[in-house]
Amino acid sequence: MSMLNQDDLTLLTGTSNHSLIPWTGQPKGLTPPLIHPALKGPLDELAAKASGAGFTLAVTSAFRSYDQQLAIWNAKARGERTLLNDAGLPLLFDDLSDRDVLEAIMRWSAIPGASRHHWGTDLDIYDLKSLGADKKLELTPQEVAPSGIMGAFHLWLDGLMKQQNACGFYRPYNRDRGGVAPEKWHLSYRPLAQKFDQAYTLSVFHEVISRPGLLLAEYLHDEIEEIFFRYVKNTAPFPEL
Ligand SMILES: [Zn+2]
């Protein structure tokens, strides 16, 4: 039995956003991201802690729909959007086989219908103050490394998480597990994300990769179990709170 309620079940694969709310704590001048209502309190609290430490927590991406993720995926599959290697550097599309393209996409982008961004529980965050007015956010390993412009912000978050004081948030992609590349900027609200994760079974995954219009789908079907466990389920263990 799934522990998700009916509203939440519609979010599992990104086909609905009707139960989400805009986060009103987003810094002024930026578009408020859509979040699950359960995140409002904890995210407000985390933003207040950031502010107390001299940072301005901003969300660059929260909910992403199935259709948005499909557009990202298919653009990468067609070579219309840059593919990155493990170090976050651009790859030459024409040098890659279809299988290589698939691997390169899955390192940095979720399979449509299998993104944690569909749930409203997961956020890509940054410190608006450190970014400065003239810089564009990149979300690269370099940017969040201790010496990068987001370094101090993430070191502060590391400390908060170590003290189990991060308002329920943790990093599912904290280190390289051979699937999705490390993404320090990606936070997940554990109390709810854990329920979504439990509801996300191999049969759910099979349904989403069988939807029409998904490029490279035949390769996903060929190795469905390996890909499911390597790229969808291969995240950090849920921390104690
Ligand atoms: Zn993310």
PDB file of N, CA, C and O and ligand atoms in Angstrom, residues 64 117 123-124 173 183 185-186, ligand 1:
ATOM      1  N   ARG A  64       8.867  20.478 -11.561  1.00  0.00           N
ATOM      2  CA  ARG A  64       9.003  20.442 -13.014  1.00  0.00           C
ATOM      3  C   ARG A  64       8.005  19.403 -13.518  1.00  0.00           C
ATOM      4  O   ARG A  64       7.937  18.300 -12.980  1.00  0.00           O
ATOM      5  N   HIS A 117      11.860  16.072  -9.108  1.00  0.00           N
ATOM      6  CA  HIS A 117      11.272  17.408  -9.236  1.00  0.00           C
ATOM      7  C   HIS A 117       9.768  17.351  -9.553  1.00  0.00           C
ATOM      8  O   HIS A 117       9.093  18.367  -9.474  1.00  0.00           O
ATOM      9  N   LEU A 123      14.158  20.561  -4.542  1.00  0.00           N
ATOM     10  CA  LEU A 123      14.466  21.931  -4.954  1.00  0.00           C
ATOM     11  C   LEU A 123      15.922  22.056  -5.366  1.00  0.00           C
ATOM     12  O   LEU A 123      16.789  21.452  -4.739  1.00  0.00           O
ATOM     13  N   ASP A 124      16.182  22.861  -6.371  1.00  0.00           N
ATOM     14  CA  ASP A 124      17.554  23.274  -6.662  1.00  0.00           C
ATOM     15  C   ASP A 124      17.718  24.676  -6.091  1.00  0.00           C
ATOM     16  O   ASP A 124      16.985  25.596  -6.479  1.00  0.00           O
ATOM     17  N   TYR A 173      21.573  13.515  -3.844  1.00  0.00           N
ATOM     18  CA  TYR A 173      22.706  13.308  -4.765  1.00  0.00           C
ATOM     19  C   TYR A 173      23.977  13.917  -4.151  1.00  0.00           C
ATOM     20  O   TYR A 173      24.666  14.720  -4.764  1.00  0.00           O
ATOM     21  N   GLU A 183      24.959  16.387  -7.028  1.00  0.00           N
ATOM     22  CA  GLU A 183      24.309  17.693  -7.202  1.00  0.00           C
ATOM     23  C   GLU A 183      24.104  18.289  -5.825  1.00  0.00           C
ATOM     24  O   GLU A 183      23.094  18.038  -5.173  1.00  0.00           O
ATOM     25  N   TRP A 185      23.406  21.176  -5.005  1.00  0.00           N
ATOM     26  CA  TRP A 185      22.343  22.188  -4.988  1.00  0.00           C
ATOM     27  C   TRP A 185      20.953  21.571  -4.871  1.00  0.00           C
ATOM     28  O   TRP A 185      19.986  22.275  -4.707  1.00  0.00           O
ATOM     29  N   HIS A 186      20.868  20.261  -5.016  1.00  0.00           N
ATOM     30  CA  HIS A 186      19.552  19.607  -5.037  1.00  0.00           C
ATOM     31  C   HIS A 186      19.181  19.142  -3.621  1.00  0.00           C
ATOM     32  O   HIS A 186      19.800  18.244  -3.070  1.00  0.00           O
TER      33      HIS A 186
HETATM   34 ZN    ZN B   1      17.474  19.160  -8.944  1.00  0.00          ZN
END
